[in-house]
Short mmCIF file of C-alpha atoms (C1' of nucleotides) in Angstrom, two decimals:
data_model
loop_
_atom_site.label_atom_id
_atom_site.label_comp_id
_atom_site.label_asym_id
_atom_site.label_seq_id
_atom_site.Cartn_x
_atom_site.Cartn_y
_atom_site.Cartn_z
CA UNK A 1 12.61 -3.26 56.87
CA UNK A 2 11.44 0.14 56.27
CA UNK A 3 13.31 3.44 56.97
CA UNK A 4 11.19 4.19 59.91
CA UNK A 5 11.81 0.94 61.52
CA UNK A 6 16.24 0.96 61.00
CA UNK A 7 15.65 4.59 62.56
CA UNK A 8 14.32 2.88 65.44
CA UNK A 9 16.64 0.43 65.83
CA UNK A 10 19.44 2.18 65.40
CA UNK A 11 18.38 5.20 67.76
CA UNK A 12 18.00 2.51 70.03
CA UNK A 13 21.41 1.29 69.74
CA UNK A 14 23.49 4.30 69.55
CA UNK A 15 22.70 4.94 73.27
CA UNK A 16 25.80 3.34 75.55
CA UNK A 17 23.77 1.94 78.42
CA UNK A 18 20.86 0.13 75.92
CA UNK A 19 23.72 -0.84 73.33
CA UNK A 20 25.50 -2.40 76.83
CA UNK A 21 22.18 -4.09 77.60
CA UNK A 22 21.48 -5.25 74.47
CA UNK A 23 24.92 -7.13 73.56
CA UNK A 24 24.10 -8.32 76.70
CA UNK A 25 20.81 -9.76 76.11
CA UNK A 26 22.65 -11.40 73.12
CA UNK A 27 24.72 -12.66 75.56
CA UNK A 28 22.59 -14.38 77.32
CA UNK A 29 20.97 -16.14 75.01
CA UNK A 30 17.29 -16.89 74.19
CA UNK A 31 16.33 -17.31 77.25
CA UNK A 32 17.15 -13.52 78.17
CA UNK A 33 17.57 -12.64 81.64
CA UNK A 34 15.05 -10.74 83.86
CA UNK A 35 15.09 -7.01 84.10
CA UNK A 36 16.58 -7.42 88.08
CA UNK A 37 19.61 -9.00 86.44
CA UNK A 38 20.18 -6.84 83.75
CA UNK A 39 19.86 -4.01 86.29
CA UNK A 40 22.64 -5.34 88.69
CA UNK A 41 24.97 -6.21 85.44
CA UNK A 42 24.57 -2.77 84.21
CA UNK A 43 23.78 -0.85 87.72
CA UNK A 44 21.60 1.70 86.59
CA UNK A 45 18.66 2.91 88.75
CA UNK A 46 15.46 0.82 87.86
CA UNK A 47 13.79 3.86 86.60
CA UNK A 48 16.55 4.74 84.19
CA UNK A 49 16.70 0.89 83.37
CA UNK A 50 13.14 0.21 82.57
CA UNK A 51 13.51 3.86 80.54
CA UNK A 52 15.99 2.30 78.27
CA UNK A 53 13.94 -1.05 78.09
CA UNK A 54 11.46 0.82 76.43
CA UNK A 55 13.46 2.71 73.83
CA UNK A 56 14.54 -0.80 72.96
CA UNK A 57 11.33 -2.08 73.15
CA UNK A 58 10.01 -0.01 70.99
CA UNK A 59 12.27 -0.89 68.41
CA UNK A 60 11.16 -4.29 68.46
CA UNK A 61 15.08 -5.52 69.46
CA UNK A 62 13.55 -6.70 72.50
CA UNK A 63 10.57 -8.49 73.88
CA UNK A 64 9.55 -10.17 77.04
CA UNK A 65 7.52 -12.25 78.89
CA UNK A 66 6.08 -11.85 82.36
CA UNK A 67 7.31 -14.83 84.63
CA UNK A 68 5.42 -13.96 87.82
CA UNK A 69 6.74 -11.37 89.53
CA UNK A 70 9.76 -10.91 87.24
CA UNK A 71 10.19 -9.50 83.53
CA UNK A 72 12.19 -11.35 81.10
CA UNK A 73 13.99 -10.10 78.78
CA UNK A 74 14.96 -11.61 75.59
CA UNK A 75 17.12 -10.00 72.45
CA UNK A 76 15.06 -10.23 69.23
CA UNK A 77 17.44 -11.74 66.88
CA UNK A 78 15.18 -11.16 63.81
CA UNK A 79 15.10 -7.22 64.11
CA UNK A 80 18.91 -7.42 64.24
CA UNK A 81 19.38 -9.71 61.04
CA UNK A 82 16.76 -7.24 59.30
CA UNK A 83 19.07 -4.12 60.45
CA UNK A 84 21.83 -5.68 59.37
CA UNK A 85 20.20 -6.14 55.97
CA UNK A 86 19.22 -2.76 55.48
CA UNK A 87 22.49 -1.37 56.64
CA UNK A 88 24.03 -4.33 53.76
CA UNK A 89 21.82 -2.94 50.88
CA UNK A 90 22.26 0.76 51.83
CA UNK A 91 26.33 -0.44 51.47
CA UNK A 92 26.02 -2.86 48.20
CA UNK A 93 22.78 -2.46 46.83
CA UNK A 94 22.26 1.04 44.93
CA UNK A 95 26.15 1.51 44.19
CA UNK A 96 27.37 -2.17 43.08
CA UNK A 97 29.64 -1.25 45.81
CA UNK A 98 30.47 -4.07 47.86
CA UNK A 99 32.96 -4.06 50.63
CA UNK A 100 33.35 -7.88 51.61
CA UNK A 101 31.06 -8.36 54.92
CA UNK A 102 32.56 -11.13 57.42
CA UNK A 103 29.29 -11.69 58.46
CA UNK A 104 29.46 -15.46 59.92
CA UNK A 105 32.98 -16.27 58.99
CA UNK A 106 33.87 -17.91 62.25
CA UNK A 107 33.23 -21.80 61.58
CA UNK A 108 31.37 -23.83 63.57
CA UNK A 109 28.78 -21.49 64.10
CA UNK A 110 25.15 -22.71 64.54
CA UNK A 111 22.45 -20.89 61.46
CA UNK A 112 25.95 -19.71 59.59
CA UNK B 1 35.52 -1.73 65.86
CA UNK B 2 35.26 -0.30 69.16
CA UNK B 3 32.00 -0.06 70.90
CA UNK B 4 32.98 4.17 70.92
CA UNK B 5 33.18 3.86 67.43
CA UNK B 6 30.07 1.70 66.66
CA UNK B 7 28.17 4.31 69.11
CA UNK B 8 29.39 7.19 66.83
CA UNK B 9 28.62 5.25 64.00
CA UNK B 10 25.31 4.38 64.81
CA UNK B 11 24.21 7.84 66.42
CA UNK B 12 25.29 9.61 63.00
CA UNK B 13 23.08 6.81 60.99
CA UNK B 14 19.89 7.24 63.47
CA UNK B 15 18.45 10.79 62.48
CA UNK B 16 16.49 11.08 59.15
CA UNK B 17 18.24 13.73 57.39
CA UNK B 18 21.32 11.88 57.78
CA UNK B 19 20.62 8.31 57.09
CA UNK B 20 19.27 9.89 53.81
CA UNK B 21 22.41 11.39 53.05
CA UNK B 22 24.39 8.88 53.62
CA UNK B 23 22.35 6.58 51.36
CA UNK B 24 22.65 9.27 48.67
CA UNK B 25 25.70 9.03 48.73
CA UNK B 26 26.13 5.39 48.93
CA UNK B 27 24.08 5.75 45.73
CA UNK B 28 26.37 8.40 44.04
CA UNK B 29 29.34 5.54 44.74
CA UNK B 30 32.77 6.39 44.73
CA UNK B 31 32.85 9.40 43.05
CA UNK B 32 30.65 10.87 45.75
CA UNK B 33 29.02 14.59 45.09
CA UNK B 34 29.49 17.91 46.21
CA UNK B 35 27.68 19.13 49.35
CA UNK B 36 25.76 21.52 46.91
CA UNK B 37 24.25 18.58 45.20
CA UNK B 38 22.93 16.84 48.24
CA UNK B 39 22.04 20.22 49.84
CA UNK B 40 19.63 20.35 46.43
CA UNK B 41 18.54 16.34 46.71
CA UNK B 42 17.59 16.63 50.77
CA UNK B 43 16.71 20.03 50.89
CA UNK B 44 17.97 21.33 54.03
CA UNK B 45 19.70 24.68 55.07
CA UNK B 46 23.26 24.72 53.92
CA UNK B 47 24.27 25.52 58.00
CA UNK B 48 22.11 22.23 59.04
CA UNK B 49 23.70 20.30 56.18
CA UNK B 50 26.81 21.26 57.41
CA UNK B 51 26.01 19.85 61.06
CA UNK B 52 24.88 16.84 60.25
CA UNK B 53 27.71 15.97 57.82
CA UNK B 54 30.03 16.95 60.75
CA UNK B 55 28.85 14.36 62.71
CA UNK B 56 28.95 11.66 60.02
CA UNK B 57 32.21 13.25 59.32
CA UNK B 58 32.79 12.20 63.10
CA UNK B 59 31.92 8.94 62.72
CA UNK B 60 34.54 8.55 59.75
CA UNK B 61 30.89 6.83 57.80
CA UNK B 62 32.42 10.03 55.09
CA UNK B 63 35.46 11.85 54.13
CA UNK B 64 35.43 14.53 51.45
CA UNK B 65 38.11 16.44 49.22
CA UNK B 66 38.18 19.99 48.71
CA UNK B 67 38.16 20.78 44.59
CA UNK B 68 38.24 24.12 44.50
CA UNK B 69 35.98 25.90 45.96
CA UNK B 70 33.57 22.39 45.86
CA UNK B 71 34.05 19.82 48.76
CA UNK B 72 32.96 16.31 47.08
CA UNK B 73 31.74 13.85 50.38
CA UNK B 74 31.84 10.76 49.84
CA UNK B 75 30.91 7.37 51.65
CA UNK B 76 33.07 5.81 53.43
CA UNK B 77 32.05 1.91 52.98
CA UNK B 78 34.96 0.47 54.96
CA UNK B 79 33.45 2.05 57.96
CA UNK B 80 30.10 0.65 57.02
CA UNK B 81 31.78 -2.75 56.46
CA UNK B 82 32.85 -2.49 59.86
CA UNK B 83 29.73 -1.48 61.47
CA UNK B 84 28.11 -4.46 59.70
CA UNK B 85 30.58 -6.81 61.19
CA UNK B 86 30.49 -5.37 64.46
CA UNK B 87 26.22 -5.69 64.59
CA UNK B 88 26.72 -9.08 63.36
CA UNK B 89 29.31 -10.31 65.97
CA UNK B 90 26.47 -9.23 68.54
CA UNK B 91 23.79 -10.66 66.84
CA UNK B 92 25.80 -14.28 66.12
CA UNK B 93 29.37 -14.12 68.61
CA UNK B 94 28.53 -14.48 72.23
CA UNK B 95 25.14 -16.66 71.91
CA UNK B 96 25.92 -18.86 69.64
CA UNK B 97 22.29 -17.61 67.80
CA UNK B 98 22.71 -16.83 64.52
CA UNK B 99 19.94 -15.66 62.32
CA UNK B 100 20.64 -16.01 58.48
CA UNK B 101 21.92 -12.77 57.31
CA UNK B 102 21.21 -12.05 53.53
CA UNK B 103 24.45 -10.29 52.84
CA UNK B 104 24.93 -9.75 49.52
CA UNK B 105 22.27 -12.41 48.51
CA UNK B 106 21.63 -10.70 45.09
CA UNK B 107 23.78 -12.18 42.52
CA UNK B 108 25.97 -10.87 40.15
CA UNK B 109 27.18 -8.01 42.27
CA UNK B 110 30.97 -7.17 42.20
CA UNK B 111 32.70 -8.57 45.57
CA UNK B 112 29.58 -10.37 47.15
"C1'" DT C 1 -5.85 -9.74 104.08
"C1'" DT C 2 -1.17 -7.88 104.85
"C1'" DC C 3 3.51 -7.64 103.48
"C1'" DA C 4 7.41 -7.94 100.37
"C1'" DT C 5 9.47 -7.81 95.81
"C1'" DA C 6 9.85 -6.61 90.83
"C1'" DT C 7 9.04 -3.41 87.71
"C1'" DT C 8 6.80 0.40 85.88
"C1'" DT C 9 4.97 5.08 85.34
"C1'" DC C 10 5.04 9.81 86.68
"C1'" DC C 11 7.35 13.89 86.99
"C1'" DA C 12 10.74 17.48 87.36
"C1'" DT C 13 15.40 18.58 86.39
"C1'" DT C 14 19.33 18.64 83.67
"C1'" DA C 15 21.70 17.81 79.49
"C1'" DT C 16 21.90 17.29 74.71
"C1'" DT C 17 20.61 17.79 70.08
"C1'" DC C 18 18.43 20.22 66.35
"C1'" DC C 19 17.69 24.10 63.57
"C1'" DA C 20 18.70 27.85 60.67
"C1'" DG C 21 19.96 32.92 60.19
"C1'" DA C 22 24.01 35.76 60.14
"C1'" DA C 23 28.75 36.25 59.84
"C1'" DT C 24 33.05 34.13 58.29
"C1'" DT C 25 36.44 31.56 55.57
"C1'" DA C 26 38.16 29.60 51.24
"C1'" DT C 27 38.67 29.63 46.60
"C1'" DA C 28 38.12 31.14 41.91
"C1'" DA C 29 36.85 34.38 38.31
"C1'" DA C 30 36.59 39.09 36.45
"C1'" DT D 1 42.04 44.09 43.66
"C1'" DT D 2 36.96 43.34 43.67
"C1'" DT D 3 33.21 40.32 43.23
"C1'" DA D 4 30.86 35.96 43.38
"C1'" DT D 5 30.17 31.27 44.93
"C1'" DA D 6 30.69 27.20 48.11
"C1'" DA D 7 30.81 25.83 52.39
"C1'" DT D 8 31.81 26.52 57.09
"C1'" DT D 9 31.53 28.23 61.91
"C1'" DC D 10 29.11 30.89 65.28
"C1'" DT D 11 25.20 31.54 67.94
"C1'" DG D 12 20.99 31.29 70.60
"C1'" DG D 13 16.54 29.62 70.98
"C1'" DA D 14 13.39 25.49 70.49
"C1'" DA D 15 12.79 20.77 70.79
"C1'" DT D 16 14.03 16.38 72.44
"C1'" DA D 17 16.30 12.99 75.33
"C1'" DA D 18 18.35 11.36 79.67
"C1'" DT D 19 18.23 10.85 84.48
"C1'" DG D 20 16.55 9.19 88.75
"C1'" DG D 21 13.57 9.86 93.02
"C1'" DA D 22 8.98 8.95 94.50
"C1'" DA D 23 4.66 6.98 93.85
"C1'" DA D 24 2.00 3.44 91.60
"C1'" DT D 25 1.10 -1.24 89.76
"C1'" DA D 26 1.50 -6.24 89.56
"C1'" DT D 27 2.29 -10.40 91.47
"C1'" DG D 28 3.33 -13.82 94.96
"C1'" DA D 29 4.06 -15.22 99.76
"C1'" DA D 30 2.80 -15.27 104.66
#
DNA sequence: TTCATATTTCCATTATTCCAGAATTATAAA
DNA sequence: TTTATAATTCTGGAATAATGGAAATATGAA
């Protein structure tokens, strides 16, 4: 992931309401949720909702999908686990400095 | 970590001048540098050096140590460790969907 | 068609952040 | 003391981001 690109992302994320959708989307899985129920979840105007959407969008953490009328939203796991990376080598790489990351510890967990 | 403090955390890490810094002094490791050194590696104004290492000094991501007349910053990788961990319970927790995460996949680095 | 719903874009307003010069504080050296 | 250096705070203007109402677009249903 290039510097440009964990900018993004983590612009994207510092923001309460689009960090609050996001865990959300998370939440909910791959198959997302539609931008209606997002909207009710978080209650933000549409406007305001769709303004977020796109901050996140553009940050590739999201995608979705047309479904008819409605928008579906879905959390784009990838572009987290590359964040995560860059923030990991900006922590261990350079300095040999390694703080133990419990990334995956719980058991059980499906990918960990 | 609390969502406040990933928010602070992640707001300090998404402008430019300051994820460089902070990777600087990641790089430096422990021992840090003074804020004269990294106002000579980034460049910047000693005022908007200042600002922007008060809000990483905000988001506890550094702490520094007056010698003398010299303050030495330096990382704080706990914090980082944290914000790592926090990222990756949203990427993994909730959904059940966890991507591989290559922490600390380089060998032969102390504490991975 | 016409109507209803979902979502977006447009736009103006407000709020926040960024920037950097000037003044200030803190410490050490002469 | 006085002087010099390191870094900070203060400050105000410029730039950017956030907010949300109103209008527009997209799609499906009647």
């Amino acid at each position: 992931m290039k510097v440009g690109n964990a900018l993004a992302a983590l612009n994207a994320l510092s923001h309460e309401t689009r960090l609050s959708a996001y865990r959300r989307l998370v939440k909910a899985g791959p198959d997302g949720m539609s931008v209606g129920e997002l909207r009710d979840e978080l209650e933000v105007p549409p406007a305001t909702l769709t303004a977020h959407l796109n901050v996140l969008r553009a940050a590739d953490l999201v995608q979705d999908q047309r479904e008819g009328r409605v928008i579906r939203v879905t959390a784009n796991f990838d572009r987290m686990t590359s964040l995560i990376a860059y923030l990991t080598e900006n922590c261990c790489a350079d300095a040999g400095q390694c703080a133990p990351v419990p990334v995956c510890a719980q058991p059980a967990r499906r990918g960990c």
